[in-house]
PDB file of C-alpha atoms in Angstrom:
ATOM      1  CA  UNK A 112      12.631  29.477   7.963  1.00 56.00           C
ATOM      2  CA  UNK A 113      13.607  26.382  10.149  1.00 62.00           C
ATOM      3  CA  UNK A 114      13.930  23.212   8.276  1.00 75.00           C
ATOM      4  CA  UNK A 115      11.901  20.326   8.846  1.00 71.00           C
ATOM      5  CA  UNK A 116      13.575  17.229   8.934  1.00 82.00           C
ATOM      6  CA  UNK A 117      12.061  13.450   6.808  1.00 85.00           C
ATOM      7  CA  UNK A 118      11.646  12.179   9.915  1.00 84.00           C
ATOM      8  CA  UNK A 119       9.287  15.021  11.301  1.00 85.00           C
ATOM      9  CA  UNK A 120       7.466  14.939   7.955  1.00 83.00           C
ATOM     10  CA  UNK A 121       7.090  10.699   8.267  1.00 85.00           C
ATOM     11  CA  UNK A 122       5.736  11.194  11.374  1.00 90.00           C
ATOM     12  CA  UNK A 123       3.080  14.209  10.403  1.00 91.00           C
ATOM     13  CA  UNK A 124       1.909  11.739   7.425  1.00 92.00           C
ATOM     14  CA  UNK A 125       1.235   8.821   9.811  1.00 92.00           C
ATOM     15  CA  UNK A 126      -0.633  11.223  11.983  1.00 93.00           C
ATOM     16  CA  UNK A 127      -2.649  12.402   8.901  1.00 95.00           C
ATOM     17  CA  UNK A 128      -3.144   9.473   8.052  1.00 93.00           C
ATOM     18  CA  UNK A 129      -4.254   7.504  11.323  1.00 90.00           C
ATOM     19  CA  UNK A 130      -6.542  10.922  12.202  1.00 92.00           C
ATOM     20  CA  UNK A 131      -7.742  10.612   8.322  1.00 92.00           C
ATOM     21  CA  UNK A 132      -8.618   6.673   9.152  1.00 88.00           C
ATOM     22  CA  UNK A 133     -10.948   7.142  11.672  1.00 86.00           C
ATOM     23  CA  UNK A 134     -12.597  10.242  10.056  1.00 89.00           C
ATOM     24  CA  UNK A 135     -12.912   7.904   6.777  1.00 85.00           C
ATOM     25  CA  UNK A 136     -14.425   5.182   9.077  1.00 80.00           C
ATOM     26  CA  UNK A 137     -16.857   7.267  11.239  1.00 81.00           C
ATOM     27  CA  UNK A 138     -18.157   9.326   7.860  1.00 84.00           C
ATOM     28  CA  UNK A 139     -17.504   7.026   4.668  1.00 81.00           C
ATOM     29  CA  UNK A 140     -15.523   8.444   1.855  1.00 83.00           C
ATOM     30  CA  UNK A 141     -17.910  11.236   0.792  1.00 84.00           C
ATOM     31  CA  UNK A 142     -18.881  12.289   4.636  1.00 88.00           C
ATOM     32  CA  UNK A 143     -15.201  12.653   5.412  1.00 90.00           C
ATOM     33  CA  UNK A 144     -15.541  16.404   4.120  1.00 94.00           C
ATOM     34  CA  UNK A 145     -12.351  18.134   3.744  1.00 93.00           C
ATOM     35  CA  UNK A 146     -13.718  20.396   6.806  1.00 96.00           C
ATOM     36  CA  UNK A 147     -14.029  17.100   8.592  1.00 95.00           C
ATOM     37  CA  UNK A 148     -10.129  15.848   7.764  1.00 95.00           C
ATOM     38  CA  UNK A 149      -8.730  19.405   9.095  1.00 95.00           C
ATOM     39  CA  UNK A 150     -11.263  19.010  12.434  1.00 95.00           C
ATOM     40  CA  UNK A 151     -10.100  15.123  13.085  1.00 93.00           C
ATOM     41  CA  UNK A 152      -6.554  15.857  11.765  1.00 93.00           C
ATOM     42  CA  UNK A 153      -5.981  19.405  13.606  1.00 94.00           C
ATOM     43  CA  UNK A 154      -4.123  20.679  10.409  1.00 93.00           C
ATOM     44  CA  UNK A 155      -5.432  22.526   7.535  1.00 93.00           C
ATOM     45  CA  UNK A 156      -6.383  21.713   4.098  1.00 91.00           C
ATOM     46  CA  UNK A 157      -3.127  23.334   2.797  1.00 92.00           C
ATOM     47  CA  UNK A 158      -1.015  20.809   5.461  1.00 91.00           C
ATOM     48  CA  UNK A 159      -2.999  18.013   4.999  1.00 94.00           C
ATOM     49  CA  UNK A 160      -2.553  18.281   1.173  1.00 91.00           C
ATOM     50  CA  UNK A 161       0.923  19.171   1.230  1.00 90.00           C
ATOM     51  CA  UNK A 162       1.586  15.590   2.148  1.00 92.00           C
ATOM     52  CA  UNK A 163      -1.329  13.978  -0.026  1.00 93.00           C
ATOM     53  CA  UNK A 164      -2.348  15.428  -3.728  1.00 92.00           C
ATOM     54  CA  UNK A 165      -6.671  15.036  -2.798  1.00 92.00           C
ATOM     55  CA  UNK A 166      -9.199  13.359  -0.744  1.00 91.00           C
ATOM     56  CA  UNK A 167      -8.618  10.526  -2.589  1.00 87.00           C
ATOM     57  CA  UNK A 168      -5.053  10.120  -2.958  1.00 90.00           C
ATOM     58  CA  UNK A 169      -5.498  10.396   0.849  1.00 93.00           C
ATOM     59  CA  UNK A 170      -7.614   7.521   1.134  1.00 90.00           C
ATOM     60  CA  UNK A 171      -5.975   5.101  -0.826  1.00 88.00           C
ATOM     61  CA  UNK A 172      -2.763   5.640   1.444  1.00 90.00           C
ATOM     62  CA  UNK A 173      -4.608   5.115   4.164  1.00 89.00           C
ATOM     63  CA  UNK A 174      -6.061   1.625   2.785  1.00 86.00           C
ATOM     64  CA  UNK A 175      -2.176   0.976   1.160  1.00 86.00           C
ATOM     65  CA  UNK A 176      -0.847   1.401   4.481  1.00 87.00           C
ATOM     66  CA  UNK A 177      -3.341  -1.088   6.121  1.00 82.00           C
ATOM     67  CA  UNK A 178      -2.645  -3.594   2.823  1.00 82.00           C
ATOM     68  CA  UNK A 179       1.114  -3.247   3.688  1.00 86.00           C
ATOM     69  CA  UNK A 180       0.569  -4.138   7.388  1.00 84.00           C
ATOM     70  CA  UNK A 181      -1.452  -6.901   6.488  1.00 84.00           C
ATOM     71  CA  UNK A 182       1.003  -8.432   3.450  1.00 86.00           C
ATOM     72  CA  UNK A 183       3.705  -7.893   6.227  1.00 89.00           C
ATOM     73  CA  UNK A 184       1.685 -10.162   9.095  1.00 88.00           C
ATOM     74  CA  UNK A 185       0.688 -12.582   6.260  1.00 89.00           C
ATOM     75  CA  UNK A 186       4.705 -13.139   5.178  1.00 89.00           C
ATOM     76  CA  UNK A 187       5.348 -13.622   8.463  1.00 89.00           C
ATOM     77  CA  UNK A 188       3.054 -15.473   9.792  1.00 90.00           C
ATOM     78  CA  UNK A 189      -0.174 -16.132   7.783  1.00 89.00           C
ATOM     79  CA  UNK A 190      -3.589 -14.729   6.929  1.00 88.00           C
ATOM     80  CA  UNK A 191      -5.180 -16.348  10.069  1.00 91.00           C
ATOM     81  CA  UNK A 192      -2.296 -14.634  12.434  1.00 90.00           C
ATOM     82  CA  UNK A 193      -3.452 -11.113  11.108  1.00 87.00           C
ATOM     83  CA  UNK A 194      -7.146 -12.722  11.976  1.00 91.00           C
ATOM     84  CA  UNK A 195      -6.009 -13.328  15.460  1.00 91.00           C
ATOM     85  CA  UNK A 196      -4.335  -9.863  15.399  1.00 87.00           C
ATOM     86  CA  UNK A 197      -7.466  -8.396  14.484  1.00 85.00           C
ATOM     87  CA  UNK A 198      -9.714 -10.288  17.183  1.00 86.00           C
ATOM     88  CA  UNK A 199      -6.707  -9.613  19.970  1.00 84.00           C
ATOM     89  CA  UNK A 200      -7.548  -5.494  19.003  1.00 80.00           C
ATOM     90  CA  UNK A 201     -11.096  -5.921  18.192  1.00 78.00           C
ATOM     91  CA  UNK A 202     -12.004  -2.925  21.154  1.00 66.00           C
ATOM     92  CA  UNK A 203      -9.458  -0.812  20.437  1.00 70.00           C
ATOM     93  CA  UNK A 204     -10.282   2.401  18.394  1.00 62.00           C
ATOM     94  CA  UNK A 205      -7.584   1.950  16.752  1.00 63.00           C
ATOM     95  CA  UNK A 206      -8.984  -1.107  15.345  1.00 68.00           C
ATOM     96  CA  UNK A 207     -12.352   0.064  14.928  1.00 66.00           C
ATOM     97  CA  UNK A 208     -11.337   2.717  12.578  1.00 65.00           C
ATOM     98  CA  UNK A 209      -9.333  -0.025  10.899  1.00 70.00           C
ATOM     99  CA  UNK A 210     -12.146  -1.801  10.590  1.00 78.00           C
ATOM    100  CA  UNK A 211     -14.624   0.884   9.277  1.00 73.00           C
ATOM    101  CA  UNK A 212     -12.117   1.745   6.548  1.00 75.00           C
ATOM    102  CA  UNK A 213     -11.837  -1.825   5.680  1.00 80.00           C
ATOM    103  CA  UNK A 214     -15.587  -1.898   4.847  1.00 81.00           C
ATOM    104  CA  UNK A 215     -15.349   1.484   2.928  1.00 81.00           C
ATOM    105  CA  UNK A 216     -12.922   0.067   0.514  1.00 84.00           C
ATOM    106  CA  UNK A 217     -14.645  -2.700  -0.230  1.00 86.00           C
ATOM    107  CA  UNK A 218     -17.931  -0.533  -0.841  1.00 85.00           C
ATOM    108  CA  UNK A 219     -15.606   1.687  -3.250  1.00 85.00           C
ATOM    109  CA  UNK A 220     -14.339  -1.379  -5.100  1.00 88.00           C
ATOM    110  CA  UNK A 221     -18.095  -2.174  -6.311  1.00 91.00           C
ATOM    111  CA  UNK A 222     -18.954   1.636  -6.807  1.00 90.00           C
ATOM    112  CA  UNK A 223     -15.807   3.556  -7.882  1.00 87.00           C
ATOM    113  CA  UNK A 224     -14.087   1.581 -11.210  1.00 91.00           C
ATOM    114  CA  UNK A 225     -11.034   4.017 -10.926  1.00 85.00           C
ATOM    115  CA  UNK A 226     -10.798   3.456  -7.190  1.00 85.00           C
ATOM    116  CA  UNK A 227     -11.075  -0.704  -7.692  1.00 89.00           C
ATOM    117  CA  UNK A 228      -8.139  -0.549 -11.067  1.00 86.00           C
ATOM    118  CA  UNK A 229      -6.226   1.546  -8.514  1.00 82.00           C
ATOM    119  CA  UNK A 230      -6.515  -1.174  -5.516  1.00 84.00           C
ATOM    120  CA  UNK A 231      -6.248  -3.987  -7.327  1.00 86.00           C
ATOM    121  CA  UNK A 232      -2.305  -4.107  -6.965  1.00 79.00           C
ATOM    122  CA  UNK A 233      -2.669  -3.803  -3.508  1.00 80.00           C
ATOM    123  CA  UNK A 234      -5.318  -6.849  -3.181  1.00 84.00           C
ATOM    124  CA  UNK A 235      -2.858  -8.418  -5.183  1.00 88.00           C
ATOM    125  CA  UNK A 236       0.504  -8.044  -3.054  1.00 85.00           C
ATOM    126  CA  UNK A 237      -2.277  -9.328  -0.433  1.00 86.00           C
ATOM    127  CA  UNK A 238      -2.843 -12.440  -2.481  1.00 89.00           C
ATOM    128  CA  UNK A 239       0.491 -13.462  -3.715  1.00 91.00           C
ATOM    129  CA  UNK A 240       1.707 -13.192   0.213  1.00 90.00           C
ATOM    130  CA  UNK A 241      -0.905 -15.477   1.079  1.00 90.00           C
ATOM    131  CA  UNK A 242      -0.279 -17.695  -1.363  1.00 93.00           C
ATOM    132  CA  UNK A 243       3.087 -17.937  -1.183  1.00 93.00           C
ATOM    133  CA  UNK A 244       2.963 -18.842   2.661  1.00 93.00           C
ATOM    134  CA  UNK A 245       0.730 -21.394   2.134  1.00 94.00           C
ATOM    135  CA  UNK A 246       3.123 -22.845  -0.649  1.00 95.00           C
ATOM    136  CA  UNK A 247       6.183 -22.578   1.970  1.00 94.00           C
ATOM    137  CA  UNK A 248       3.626 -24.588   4.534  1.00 94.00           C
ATOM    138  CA  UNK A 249       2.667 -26.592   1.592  1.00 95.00           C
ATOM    139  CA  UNK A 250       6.210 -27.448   1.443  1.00 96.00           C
ATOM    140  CA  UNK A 251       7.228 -27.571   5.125  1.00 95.00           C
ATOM    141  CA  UNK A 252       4.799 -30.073   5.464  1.00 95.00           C
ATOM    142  CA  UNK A 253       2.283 -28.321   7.555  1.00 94.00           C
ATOM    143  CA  UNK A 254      -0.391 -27.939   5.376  1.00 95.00           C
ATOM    144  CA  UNK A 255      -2.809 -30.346   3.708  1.00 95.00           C
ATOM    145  CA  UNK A 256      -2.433 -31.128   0.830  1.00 94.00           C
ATOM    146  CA  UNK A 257      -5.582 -32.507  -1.206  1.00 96.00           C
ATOM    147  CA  UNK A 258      -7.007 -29.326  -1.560  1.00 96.00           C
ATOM    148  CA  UNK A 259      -5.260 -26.737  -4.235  1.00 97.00           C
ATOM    149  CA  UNK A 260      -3.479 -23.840  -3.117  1.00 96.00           C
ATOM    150  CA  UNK A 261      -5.576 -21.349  -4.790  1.00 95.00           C
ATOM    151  CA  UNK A 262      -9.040 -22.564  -2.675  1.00 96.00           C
ATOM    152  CA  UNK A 263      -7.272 -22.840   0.687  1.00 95.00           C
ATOM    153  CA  UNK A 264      -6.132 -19.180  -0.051  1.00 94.00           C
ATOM    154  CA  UNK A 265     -10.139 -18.191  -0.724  1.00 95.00           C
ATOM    155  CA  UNK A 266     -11.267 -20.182   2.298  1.00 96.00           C
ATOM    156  CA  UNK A 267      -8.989 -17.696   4.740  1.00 94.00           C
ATOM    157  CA  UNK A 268      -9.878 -14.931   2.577  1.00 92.00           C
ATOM    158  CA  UNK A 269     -13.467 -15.352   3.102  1.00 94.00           C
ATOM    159  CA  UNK A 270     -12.857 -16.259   6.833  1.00 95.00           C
ATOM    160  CA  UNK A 271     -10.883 -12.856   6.904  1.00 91.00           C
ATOM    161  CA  UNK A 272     -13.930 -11.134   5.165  1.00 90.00           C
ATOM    162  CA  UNK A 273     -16.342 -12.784   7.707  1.00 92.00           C
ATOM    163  CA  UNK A 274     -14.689 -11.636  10.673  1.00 91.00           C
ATOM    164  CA  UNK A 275     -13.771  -8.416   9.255  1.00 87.00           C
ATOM    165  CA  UNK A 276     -17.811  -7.882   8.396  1.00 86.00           C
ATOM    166  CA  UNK A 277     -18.324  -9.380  11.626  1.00 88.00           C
ATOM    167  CA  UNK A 278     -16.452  -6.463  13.968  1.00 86.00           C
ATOM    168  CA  UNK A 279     -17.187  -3.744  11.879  1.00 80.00           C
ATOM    169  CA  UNK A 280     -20.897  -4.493  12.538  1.00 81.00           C
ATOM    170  CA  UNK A 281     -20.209  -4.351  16.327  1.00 80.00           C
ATOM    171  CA  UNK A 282     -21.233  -7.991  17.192  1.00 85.00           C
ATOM    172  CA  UNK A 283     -19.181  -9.090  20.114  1.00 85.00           C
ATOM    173  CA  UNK A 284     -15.815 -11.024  19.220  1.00 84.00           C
ATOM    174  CA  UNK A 285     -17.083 -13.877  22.087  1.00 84.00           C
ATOM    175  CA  UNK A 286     -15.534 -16.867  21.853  1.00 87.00           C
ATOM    176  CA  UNK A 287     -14.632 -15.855  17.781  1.00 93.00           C
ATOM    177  CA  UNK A 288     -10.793 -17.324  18.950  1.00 92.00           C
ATOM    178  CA  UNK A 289     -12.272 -20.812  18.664  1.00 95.00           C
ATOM    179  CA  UNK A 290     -13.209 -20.130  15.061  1.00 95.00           C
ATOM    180  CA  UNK A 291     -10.121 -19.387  14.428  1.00 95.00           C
ATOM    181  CA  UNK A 292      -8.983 -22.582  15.722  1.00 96.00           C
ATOM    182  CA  UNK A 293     -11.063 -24.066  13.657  1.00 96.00           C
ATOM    183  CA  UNK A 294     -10.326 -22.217  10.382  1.00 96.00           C
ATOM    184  CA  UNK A 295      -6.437 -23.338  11.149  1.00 95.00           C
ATOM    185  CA  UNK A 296      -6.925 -26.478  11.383  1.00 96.00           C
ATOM    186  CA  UNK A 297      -9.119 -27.034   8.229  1.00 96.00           C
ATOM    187  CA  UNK A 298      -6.379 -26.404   6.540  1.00 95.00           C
ATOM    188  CA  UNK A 299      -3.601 -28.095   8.450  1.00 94.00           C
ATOM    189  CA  UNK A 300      -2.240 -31.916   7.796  1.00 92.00           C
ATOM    190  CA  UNK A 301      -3.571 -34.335   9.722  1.00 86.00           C
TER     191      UNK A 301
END
């Protein structure tokens, strides 16, 4: 039997896993049947779950991997770059799945207690990377500073959330790169 090599097996997981995305996105959590992952995956149950233990285990790598994209953009650049990010790829499918996955964690944070204690590391490694840019802009002097570091960091959050709700809903980005302008500079020096 031929051996398969980590690379070929990294790249069958992020194929699961971006096919598993948009099949979590078009059908929620509970629609995305296991018949469903094989159909939108190509594989069967027995390759899918070779790589991930269950449905869920699947899921939450698929919303880990988006957190770890995101923490990455935010470390580098801030929570309003991944904002622009998102509105640059707001048609893309890509994004779209993204985006419907997005909302389907946050409805299995308020229904699914095991599902939120399992995220809430990952909305945490979110947090601290915003936070800790916004300390380093803090410090660099870009950033205002008569507002605390922990409310600037909920203001983009809730911007983020906005926008996020915003796309997933299908409303038209328009001129949404404005508002971003705007959310910037709210909390830049002046």
């Amino acid at each position: 039997m031929p051996r398969v090599s980590q690379d070929q097996l990294d790249a069958r997981r992020q194929e699961i896993l971006a096919a598993a995305r948009a099949c979590f996105a078009r059908h929620g959590y509970e629609g995305a049947t296991v018949r469903r992952l094989e159909e939108a995956t190509g594989l069967s149950r027995g390759a899918i779950f070779h790589h991930f233990r269950d449905k869920e285990s699947l899921f939450l790598a698929v919303a880990e991997d988006d957190a770890s994209a995101m923490v990455e953009t935010v470390t580098r650049n801030g929570l309003v770059q991944v904002m622009r990010d998102l509105l640059a790829r707001a048609l893309s499918p890509d994004t779209t799945g993204w985006l419907g996955s997005q909302l389907e964690v946050s409805r299995r944070l308020r229904t699914d207690p095991a599902f939120a204690k399992r995220w809430a590391e990952r909305s945490a490694a979110i947090a601290e990377a915003t936070s800790e840019r916004l300390v380093r802009q803090r410090e660099a002097g870009v950033l205002r500073d008569d507002v605390p570091i922990d409310v600037l960091a909920q203001f983009l959050e809730l911007a983020y959330d906005g926008l996020v709700l915003h796309l997933a809903m299908g409303r038209p980005a328009g001129d949404l790169g404005r508002v971003l302008d705007l959310v910037e500079e709210a909390v830049r020096r002046h």
